[in-house]
Structure formats: structure tokens, C-alpha cells
PDB file of C-alpha atoms in Angstrom:
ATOM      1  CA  UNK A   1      45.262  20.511   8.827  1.00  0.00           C
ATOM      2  CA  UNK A   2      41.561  20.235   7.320  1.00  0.00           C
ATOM      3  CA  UNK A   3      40.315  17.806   5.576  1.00  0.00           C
ATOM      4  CA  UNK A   4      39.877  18.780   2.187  1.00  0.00           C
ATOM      5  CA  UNK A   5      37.328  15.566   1.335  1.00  0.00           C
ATOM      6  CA  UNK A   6      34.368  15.982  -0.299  1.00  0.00           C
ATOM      7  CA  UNK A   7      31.320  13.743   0.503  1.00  0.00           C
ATOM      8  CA  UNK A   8      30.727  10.624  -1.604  1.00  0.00           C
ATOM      9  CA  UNK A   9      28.811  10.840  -4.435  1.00  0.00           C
ATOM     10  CA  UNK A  10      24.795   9.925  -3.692  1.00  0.00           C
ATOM     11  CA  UNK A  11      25.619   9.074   0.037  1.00  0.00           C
ATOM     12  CA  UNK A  12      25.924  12.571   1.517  1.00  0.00           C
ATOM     13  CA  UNK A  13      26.167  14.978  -0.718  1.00  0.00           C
ATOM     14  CA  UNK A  14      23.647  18.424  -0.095  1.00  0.00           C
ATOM     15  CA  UNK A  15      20.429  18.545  -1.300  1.00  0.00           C
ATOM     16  CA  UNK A  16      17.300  20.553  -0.942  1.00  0.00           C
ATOM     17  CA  UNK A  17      14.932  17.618  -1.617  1.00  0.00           C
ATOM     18  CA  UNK A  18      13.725  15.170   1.247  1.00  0.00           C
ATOM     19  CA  UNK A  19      15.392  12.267   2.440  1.00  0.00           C
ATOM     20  CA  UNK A  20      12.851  10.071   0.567  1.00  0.00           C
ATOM     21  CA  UNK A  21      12.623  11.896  -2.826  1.00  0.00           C
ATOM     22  CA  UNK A  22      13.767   9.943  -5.969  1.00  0.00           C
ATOM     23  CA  UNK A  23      16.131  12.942  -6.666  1.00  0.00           C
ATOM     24  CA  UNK A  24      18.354  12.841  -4.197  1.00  0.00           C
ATOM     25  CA  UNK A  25      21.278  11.608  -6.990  1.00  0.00           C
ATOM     26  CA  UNK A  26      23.557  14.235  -8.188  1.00  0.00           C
ATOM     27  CA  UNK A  27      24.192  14.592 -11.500  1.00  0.00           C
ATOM     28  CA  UNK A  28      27.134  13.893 -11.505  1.00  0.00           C
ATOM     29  CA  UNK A  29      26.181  10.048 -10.698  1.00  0.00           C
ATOM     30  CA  UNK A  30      25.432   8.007 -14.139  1.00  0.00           C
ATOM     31  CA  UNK A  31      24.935   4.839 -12.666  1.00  0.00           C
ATOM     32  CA  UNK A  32      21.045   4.027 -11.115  1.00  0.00           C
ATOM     33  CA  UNK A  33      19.634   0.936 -10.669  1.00  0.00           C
ATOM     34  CA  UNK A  34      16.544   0.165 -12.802  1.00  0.00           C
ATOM     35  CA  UNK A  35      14.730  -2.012  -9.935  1.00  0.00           C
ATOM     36  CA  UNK A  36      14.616   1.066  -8.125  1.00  0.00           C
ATOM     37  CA  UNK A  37      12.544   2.919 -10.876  1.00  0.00           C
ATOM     38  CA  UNK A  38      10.290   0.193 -12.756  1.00  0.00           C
ATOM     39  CA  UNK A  39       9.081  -0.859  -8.617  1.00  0.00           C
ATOM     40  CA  UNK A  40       7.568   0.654  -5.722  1.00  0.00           C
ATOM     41  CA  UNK A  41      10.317   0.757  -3.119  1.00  0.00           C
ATOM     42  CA  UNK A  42       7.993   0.456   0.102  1.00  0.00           C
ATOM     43  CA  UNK A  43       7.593  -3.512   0.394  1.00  0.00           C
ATOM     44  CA  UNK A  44       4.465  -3.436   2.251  1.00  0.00           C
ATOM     45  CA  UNK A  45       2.759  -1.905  -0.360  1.00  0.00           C
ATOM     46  CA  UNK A  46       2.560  -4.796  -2.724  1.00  0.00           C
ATOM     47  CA  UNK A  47       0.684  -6.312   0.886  1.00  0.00           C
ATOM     48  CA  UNK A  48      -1.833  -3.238  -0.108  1.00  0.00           C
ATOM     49  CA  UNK A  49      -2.531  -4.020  -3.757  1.00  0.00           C
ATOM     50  CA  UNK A  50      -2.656  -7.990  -3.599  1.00  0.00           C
ATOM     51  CA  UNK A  51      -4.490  -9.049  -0.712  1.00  0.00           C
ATOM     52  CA  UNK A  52      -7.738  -7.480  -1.560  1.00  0.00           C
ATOM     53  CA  UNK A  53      -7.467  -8.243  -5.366  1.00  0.00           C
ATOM     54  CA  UNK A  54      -6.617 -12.202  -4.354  1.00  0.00           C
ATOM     55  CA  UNK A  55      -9.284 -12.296  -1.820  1.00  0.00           C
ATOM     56  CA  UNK A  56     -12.023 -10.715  -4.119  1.00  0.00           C
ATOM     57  CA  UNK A  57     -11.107 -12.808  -7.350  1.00  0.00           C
ATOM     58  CA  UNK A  58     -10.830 -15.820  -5.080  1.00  0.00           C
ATOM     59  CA  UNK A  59     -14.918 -14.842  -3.956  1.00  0.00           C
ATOM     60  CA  UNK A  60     -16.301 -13.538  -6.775  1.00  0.00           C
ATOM     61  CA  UNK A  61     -14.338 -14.299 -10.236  1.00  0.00           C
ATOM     62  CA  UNK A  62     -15.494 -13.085 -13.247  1.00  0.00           C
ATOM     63  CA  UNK A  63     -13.826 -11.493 -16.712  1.00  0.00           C
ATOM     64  CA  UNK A  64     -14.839  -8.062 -14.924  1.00  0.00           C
ATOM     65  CA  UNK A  65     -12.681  -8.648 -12.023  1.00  0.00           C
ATOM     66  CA  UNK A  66      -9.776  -9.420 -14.493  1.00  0.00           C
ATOM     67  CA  UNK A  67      -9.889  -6.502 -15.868  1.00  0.00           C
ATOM     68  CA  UNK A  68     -10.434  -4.089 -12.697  1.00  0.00           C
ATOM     69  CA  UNK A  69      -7.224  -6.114 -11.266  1.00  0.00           C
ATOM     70  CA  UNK A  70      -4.998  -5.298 -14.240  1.00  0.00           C
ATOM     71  CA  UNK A  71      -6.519  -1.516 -13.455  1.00  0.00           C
ATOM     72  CA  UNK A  72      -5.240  -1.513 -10.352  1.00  0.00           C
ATOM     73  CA  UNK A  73      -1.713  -3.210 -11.334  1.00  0.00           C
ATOM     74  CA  UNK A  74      -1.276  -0.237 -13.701  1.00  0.00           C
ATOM     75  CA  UNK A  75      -2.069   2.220 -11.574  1.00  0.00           C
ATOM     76  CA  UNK A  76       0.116   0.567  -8.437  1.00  0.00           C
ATOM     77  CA  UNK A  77       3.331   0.408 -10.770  1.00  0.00           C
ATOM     78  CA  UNK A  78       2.990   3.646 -12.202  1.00  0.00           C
ATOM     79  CA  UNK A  79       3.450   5.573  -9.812  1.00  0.00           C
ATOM     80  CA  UNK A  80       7.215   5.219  -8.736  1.00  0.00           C
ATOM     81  CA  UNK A  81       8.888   6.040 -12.180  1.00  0.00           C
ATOM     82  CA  UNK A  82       5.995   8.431 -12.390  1.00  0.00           C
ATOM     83  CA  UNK A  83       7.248   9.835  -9.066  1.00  0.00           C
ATOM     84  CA  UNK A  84      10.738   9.995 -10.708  1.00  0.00           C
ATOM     85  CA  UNK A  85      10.233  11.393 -14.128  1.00  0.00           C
ATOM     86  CA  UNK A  86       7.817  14.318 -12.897  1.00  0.00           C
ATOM     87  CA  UNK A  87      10.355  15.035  -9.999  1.00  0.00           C
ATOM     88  CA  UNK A  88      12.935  15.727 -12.744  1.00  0.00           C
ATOM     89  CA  UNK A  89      10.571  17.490 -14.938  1.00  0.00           C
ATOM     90  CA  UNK A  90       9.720  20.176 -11.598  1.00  0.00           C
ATOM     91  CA  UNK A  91      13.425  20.544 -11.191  1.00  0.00           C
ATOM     92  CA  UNK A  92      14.394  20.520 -14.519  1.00  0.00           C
ATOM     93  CA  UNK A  93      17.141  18.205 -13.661  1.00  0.00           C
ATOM     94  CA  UNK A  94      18.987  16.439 -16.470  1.00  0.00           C
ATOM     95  CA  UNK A  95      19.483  12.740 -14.708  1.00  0.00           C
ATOM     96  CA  UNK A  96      19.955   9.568 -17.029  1.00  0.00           C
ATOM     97  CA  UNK A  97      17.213   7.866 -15.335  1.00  0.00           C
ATOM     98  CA  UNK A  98      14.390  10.221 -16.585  1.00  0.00           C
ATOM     99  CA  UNK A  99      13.916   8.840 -19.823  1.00  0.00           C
ATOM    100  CA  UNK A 100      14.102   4.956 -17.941  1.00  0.00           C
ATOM    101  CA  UNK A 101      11.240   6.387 -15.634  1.00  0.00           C
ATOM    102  CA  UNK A 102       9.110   7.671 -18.560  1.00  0.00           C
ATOM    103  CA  UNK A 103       9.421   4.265 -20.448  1.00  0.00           C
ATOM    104  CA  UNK A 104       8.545   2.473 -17.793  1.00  0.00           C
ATOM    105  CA  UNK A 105       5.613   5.467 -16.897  1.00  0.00           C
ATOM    106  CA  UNK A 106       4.020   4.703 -20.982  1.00  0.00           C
ATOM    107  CA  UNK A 107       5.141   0.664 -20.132  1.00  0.00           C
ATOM    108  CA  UNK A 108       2.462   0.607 -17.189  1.00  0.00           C
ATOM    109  CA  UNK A 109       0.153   3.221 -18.250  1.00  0.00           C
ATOM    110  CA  UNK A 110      -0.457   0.669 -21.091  1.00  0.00           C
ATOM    111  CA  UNK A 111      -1.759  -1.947 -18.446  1.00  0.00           C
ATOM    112  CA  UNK A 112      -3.679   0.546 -16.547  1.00  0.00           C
ATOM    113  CA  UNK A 113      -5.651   1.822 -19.839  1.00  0.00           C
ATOM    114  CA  UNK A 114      -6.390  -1.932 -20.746  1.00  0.00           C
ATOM    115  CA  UNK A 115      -7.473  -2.415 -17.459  1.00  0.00           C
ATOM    116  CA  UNK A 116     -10.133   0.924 -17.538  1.00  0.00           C
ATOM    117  CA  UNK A 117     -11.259   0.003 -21.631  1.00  0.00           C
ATOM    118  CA  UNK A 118     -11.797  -3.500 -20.313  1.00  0.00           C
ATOM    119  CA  UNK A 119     -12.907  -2.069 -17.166  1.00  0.00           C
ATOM    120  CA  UNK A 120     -15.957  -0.176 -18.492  1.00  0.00           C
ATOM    121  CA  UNK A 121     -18.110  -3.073 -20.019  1.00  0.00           C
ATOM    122  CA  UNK A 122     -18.468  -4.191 -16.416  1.00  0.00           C
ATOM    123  CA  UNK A 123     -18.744  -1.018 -14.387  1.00  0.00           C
ATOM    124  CA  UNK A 124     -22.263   0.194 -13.198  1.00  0.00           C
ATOM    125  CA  UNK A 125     -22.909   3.596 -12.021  1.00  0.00           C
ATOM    126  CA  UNK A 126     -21.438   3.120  -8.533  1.00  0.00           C
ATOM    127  CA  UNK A 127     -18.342   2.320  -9.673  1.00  0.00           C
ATOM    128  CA  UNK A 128     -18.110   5.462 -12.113  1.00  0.00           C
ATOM    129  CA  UNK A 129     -18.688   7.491  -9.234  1.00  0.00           C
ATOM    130  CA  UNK A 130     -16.295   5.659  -6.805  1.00  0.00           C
ATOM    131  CA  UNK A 131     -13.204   6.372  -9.113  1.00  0.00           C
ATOM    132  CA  UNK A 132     -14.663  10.222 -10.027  1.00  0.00           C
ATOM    133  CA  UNK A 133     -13.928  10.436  -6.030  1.00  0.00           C
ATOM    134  CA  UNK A 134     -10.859   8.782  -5.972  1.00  0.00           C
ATOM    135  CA  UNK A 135      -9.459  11.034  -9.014  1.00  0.00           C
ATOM    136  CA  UNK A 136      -8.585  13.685  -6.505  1.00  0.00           C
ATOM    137  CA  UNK A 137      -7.090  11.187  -3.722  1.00  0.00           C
ATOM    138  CA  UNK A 138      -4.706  10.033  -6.790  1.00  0.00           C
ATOM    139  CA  UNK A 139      -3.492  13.471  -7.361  1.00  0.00           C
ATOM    140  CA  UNK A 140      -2.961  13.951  -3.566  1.00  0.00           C
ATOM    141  CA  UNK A 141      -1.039  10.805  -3.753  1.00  0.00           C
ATOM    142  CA  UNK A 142       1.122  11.810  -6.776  1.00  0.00           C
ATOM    143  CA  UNK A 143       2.325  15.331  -4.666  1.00  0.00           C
ATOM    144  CA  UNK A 144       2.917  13.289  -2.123  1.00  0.00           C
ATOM    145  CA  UNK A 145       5.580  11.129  -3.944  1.00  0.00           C
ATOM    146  CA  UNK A 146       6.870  14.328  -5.542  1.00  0.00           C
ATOM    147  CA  UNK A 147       7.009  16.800  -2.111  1.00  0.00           C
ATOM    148  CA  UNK A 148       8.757  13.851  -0.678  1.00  0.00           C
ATOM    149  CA  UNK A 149       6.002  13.150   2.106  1.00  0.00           C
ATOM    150  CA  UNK A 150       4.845   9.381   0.446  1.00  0.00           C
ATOM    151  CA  UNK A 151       5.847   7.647   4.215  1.00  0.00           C
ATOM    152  CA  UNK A 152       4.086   9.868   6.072  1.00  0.00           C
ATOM    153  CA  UNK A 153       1.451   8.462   7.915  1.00  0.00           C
ATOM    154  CA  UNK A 154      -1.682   9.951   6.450  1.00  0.00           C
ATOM    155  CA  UNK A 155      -1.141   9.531   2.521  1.00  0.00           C
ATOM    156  CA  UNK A 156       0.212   6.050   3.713  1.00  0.00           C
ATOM    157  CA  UNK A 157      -3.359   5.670   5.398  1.00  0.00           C
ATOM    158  CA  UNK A 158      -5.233   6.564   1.779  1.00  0.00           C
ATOM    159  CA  UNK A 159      -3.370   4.480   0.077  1.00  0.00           C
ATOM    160  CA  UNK A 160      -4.595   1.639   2.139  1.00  0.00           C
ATOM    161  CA  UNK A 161      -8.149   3.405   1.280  1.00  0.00           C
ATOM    162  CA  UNK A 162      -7.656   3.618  -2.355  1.00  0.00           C
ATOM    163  CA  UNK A 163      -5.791   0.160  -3.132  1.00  0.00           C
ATOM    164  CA  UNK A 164      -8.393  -2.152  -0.436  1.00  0.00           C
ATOM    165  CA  UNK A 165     -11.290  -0.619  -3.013  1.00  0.00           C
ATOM    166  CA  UNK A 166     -10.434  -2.865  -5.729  1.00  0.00           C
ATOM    167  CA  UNK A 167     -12.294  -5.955  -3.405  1.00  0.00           C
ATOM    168  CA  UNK A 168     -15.218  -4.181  -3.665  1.00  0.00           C
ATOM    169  CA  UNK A 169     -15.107  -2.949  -7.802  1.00  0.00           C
ATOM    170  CA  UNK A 170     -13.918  -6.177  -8.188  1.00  0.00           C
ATOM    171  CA  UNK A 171     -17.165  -8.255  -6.455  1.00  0.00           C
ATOM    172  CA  UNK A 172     -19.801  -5.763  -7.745  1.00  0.00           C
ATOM    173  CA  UNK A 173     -18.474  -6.223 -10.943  1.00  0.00           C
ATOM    174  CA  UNK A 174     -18.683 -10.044  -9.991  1.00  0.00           C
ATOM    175  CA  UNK A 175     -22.404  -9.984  -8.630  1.00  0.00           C
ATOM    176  CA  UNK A 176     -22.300  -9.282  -5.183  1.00  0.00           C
ATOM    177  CA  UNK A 177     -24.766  -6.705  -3.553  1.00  0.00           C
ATOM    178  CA  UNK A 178     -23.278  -2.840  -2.628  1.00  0.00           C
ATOM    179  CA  UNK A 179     -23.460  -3.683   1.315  1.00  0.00           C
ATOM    180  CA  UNK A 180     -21.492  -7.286   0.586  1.00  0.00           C
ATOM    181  CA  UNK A 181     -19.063  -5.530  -1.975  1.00  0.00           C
ATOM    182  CA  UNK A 182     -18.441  -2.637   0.660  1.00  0.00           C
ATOM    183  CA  UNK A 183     -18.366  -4.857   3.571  1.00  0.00           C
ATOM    184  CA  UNK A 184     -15.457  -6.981   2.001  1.00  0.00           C
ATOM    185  CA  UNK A 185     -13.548  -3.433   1.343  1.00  0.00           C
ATOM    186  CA  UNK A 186     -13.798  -2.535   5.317  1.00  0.00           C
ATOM    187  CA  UNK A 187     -12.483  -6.010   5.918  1.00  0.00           C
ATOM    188  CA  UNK A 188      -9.200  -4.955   4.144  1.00  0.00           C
ATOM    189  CA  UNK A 189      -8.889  -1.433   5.299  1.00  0.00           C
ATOM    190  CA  UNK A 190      -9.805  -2.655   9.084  1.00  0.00           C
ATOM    191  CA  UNK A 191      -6.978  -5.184   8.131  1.00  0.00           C
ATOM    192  CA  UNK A 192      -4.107  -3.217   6.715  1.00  0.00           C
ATOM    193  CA  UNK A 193      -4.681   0.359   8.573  1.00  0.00           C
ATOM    194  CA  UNK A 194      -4.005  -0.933  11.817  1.00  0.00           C
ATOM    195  CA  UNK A 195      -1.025  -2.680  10.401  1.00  0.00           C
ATOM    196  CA  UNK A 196       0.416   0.281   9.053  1.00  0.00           C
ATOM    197  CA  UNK A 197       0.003   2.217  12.559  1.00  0.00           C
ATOM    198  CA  UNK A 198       1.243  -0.830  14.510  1.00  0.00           C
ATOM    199  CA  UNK A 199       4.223  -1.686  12.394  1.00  0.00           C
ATOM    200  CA  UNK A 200       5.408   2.419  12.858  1.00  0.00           C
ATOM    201  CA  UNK A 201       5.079   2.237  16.120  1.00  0.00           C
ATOM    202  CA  UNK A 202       6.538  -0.923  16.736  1.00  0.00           C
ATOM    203  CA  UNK A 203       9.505   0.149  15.039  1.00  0.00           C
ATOM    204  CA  UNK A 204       9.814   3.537  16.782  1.00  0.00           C
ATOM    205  CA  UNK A 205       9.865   1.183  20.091  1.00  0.00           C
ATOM    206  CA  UNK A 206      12.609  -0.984  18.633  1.00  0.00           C
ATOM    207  CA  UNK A 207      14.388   1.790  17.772  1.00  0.00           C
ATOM    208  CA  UNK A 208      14.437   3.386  21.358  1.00  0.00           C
ATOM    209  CA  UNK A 209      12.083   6.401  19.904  1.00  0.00           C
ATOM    210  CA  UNK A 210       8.963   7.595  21.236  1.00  0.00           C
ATOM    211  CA  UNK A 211       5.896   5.735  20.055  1.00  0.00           C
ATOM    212  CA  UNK A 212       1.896   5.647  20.614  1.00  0.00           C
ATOM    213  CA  UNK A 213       0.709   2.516  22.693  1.00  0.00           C
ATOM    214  CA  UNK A 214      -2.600   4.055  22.683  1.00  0.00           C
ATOM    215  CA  UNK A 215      -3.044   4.741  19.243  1.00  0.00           C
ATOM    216  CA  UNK A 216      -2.237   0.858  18.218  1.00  0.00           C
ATOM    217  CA  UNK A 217      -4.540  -0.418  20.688  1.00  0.00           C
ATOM    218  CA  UNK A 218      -7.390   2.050  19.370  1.00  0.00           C
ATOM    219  CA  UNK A 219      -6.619   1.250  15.794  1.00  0.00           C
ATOM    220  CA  UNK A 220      -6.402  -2.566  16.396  1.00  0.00           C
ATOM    221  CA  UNK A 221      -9.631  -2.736  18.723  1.00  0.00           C
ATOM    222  CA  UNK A 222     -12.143  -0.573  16.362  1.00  0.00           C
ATOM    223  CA  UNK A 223     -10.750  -3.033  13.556  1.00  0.00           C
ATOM    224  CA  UNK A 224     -12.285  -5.935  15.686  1.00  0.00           C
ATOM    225  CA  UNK A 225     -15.072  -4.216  16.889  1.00  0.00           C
ATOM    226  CA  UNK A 226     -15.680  -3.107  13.330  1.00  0.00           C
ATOM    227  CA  UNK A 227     -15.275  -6.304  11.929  1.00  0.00           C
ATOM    228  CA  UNK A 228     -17.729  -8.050  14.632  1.00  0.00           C
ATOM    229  CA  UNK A 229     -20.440  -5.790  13.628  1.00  0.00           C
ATOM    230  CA  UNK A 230     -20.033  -6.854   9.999  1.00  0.00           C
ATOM    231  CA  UNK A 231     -20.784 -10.872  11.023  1.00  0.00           C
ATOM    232  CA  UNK A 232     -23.414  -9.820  13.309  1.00  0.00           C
ATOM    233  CA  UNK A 233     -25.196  -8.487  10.103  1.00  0.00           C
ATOM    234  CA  UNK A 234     -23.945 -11.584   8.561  1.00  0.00           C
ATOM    235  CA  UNK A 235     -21.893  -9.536   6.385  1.00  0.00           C
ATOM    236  CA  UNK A 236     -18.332 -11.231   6.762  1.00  0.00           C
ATOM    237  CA  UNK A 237     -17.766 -14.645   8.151  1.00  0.00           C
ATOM    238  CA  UNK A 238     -16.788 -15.636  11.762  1.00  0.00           C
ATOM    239  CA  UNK A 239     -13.509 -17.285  10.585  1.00  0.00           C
ATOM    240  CA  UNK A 240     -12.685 -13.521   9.600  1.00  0.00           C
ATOM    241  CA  UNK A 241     -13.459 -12.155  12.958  1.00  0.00           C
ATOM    242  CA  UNK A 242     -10.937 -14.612  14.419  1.00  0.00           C
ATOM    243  CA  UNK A 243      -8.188 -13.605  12.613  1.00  0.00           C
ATOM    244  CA  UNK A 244      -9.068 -10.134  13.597  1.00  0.00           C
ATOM    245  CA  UNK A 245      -8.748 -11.253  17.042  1.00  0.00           C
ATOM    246  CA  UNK A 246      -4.997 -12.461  16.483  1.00  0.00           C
ATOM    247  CA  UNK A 247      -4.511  -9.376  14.644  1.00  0.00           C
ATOM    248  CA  UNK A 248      -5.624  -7.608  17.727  1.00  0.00           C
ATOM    249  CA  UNK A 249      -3.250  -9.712  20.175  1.00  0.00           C
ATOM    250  CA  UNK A 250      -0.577  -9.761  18.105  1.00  0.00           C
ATOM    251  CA  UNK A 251       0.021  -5.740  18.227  1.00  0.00           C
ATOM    252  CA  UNK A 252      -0.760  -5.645  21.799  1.00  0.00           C
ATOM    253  CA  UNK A 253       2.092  -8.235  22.748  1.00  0.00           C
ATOM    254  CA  UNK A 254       4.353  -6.790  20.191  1.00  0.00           C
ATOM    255  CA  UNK A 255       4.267  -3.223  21.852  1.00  0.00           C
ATOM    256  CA  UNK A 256       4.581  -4.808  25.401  1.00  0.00           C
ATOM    257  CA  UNK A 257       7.880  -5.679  27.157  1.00  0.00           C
ATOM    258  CA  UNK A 258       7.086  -9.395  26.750  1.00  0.00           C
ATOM    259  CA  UNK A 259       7.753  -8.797  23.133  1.00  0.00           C
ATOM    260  CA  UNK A 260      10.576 -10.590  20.828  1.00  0.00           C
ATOM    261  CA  UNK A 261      13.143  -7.539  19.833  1.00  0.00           C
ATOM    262  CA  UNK A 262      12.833  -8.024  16.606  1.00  0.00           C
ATOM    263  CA  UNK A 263      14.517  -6.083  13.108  1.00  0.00           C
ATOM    264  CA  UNK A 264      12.376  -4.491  10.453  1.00  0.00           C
ATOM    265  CA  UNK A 265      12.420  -7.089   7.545  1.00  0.00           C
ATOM    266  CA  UNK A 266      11.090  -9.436  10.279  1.00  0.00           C
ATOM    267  CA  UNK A 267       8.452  -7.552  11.780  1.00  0.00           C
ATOM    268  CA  UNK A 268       7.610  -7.357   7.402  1.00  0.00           C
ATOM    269  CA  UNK A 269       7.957 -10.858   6.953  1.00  0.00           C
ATOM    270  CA  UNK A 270       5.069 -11.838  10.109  1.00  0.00           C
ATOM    271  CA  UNK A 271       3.241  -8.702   8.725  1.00  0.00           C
ATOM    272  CA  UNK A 272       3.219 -10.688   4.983  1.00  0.00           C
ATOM    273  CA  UNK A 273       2.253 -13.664   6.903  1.00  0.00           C
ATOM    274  CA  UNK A 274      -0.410 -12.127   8.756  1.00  0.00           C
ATOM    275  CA  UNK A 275      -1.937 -11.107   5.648  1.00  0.00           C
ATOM    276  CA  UNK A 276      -2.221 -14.081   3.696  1.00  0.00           C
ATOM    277  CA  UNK A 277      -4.262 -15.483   6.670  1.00  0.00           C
ATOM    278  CA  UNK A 278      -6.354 -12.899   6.455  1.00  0.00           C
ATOM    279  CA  UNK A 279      -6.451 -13.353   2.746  1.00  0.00           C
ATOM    280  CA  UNK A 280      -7.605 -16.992   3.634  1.00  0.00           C
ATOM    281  CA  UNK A 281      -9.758 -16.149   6.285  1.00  0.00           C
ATOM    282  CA  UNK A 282     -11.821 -14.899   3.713  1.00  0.00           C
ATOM    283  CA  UNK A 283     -11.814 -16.958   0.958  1.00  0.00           C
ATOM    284  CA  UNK A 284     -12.604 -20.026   3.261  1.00  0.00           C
ATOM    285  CA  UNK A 285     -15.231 -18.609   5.282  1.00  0.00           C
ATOM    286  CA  UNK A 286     -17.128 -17.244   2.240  1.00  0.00           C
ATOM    287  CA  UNK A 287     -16.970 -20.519   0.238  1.00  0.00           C
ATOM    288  CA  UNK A 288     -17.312 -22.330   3.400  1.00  0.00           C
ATOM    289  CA  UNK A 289     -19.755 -20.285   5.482  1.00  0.00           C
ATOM    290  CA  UNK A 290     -17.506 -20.215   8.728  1.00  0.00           C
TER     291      UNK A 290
END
């Protein structure tokens, strides 16, 4: 005799969104949890947004760089309810956790305003113009979330583009020259680009999948070589360009056989690690010329 059965609630019940959008809960379902709304659910993200903004307040503070930081903050939190309450406005989807998403979308749009009023007694020209580009890349971002393709590799690559900026508004707004401001936003995206490429990859291999050797090693090795020009125009420190080089040997031995088998929130946690020495790398080789 068949099963008669249906599918739990939220767990595999049909639905023509993708496995990642924020409206894959039936209707029927009236609990939600508000975490899962008022923060971005990728973990590595928050890796994106704070380890330029530390590393550029830490090098150049000023009451510009405030400001520009709580920008970014806005922006950052916004856009998961954001992705949630225009998902149910495209569907027209009655869910209980619309309304949560849009006061939490007003809630952080708040910040994000303060940060552009205060913002604008501190901007010059390039600055305008660098978020008049990025206004576009935003809205590519926000379908994205919506369509369901946010963990895709390339919009997970601008993001890296877009959120490492904030070094460089944040140390022209504190004094330092275009080529220093821009050379400490390459640091970052040389930094976290790779690590987004390496950490999919490693995971496909830990997973038994098929992965790209090739395309870590590329990614890791122009970050270096990138990096080296930089100090050789005495643009970044040396202390900088070492922890590039343990960037570099850490993704080639973790995508060898030699490797530790390791879970995800691991590989995260040395990822998070990684980071903050890079974050340090920075901050003591500008202040300490190494």
C-alpha cells in the first residue's frame, strides 16, 4: 500500500524558487527565526566587510572614516531582509516574516543614510565617482539575492570588490594619496578573492566532487605576485607580502593529498584566522615600516 505522507513542512516541500532563496517557506509555516532575517547568512561575509574597514581605521583614523564604516555597515546588513521582503513582494507571497524583513530593511537603511549624510563632508570627487560606479554592481547584487544565484561564484567575487573598497574611501577620506588608498584596496581583494576560490574548491575536494587545482594556484600566485609588485613600489609593506606567502602555501597544501581532511566550519574558522593576520600584517607594517 502507498504511502499517503506528505513532506514536512519547510524541509521538502515543492518549490519553484532556488535552493538558496529566502522563500523557500510555505505558507503554511508561521514560525521563522528572526536571526535568519536581521543577518547575512553566509559567515564569511562578515570576513568581507570587517577586515578592510579594521585595517583602514587602524592606518588612517579620522571622523571621515567613521562615517564611511557605518556606510558600509548599513549597506552590508541590508541586504538580507532586503533580499527577503522584495522576494515576497515579486511573488506576492503573504509570509509573516515580510513585515520583520522590512523593519529590519528601514532599521539598517537608517545606519546606511547616516553613514552617506556623514559621509559627504569628507568625500572628494573620486569618491563620488567610485560609488556612481558601484550603484549598478549593487543592483546586480540585489538580483542576485532575489534570482537565488548570491553563492555563485562571480557575484560572490564582486562582493569581495565592492565591500574591500571601503579601505580605500576610508584612507582617502583619512589623507592618504589615490595610489596608497588604492593600493591598500588590492591588498584586500588579492586577500579575500583567492580565499573565496580556494575555500570552494577545497570543499568540492572534501566532498569527493570535482574541483580546480589550477584555478587556486593561479588565483593564490597572482595575489602574491600582485602584492610583491605593490612593495617593490613601496606601496604595501614587506610584512604584508609574507603573509601573502602563507596565504599562498596554505591553499597549495590544503588542495594536496598531504592535506588535513577537514569539515567546513573548520576550514571557516583557519580562513577567520588567516584574515586577522592579514588584518595585522597591515596595521603593523604601516605603523612600523616592515
Amino acid at each position: 500500500m502507498k504511502s499517503t505522507r506528505s513532506a514536512a513542512p519547510g524541509k521538502h516541500g515543492s518549490s519553484n524558487m532556488t535552493r538558496d532563496s529566502p522563500l523557500n517557506t510555505p505558507k503554511t509555516n508561521k514560525r521563522f527565526r528572526v536571526r535568519g532575517i536581521a543577518l547575512p547568512i553566509e559567515h564569511g561575509g562578515w570576513g568581507f566587510l570587517f577586515e578592510p574597514l579594521v585595517a583602514a581605521i587602524a592606518v588612517a583614523p579620522s571622523i571621515g572614516g567613521v562615517w564611511i564604516s557605518l556606510l558600509f555597515i548599513g549597506a552590508f546588513l541590508t541586504r538580507q531582509p532586503l533580499k527577503v521582503w522584495f522576494s515576497a513582494l515579486l511573488t506576492k507571497r503573504e509570509l509573516p516574516q515580510t513585515r520583520t524583513a522590512f523593519y529590519f530593511v528601514v532599521a539598517y537603511s537608517v545606519v546606511f543614510v547616516a553613514g552617506l549624510v556623514g559621509s559627504l563632508n569628507y568625500f572628494r570627487v573620486e569618491n563620488n565617482v567610485l560609488f556612481m560606479l558601484f550603484v549598478p554592481v549593487g543592483l546586480f547584487q540585489v538580483y542576485c539575492d532575489v534570482s537565488g544565484q548570491s553563492r555563485r561564484l562571480i557575484p560572490e567575487l564582486i562582493g569581495v570588490v565592492v565591500l574591500s573598497s571601503s579601505s580605500a574611501a576610508i584612507t582617502y577620506a583619512g589623507g592618504w594619496t589615490a595610489a596608497e588608498s588604492i593600493a591598500l584596496w588590492a591588498v584586500f581583494v588579492a586577500r579575500l578573492a583567492p580565499s573565496v576560490i580556494y575555500v570552494r574548491n577545497r570543499l568540492r575536494l572534501e566532498k569527493g566532487k570535482r574541483f580546480s587545482y589550477a584555478r587556486v594556484a593561479a588565483a593564490n600566485f597572482a595575489a602574491l605576485l600582485g602584492v610583491g609588485i605593490l612593495y617593490s613600489v613601496r606601496l604595501v609593506p614587506l610584512l604584508t607580502v609574507f603573509v601573502f606567502a602563507v596565504l599562498t602555501g596554505r591553499a597549495m597544501m590544503g588542495m594536496s593529498r598531504y592535506r588535513v581532511k577537514s569539515k567546513a566550519i573548520r576550514i571557516g574558522i583557519w580562513e577567520v584566522i588567516y584574515g586577522i593576520l592579514t588584518v595585522l600584517s597591515v596595521i603593523a607594517g604601516y605603523y612600523f615600516d616592515v
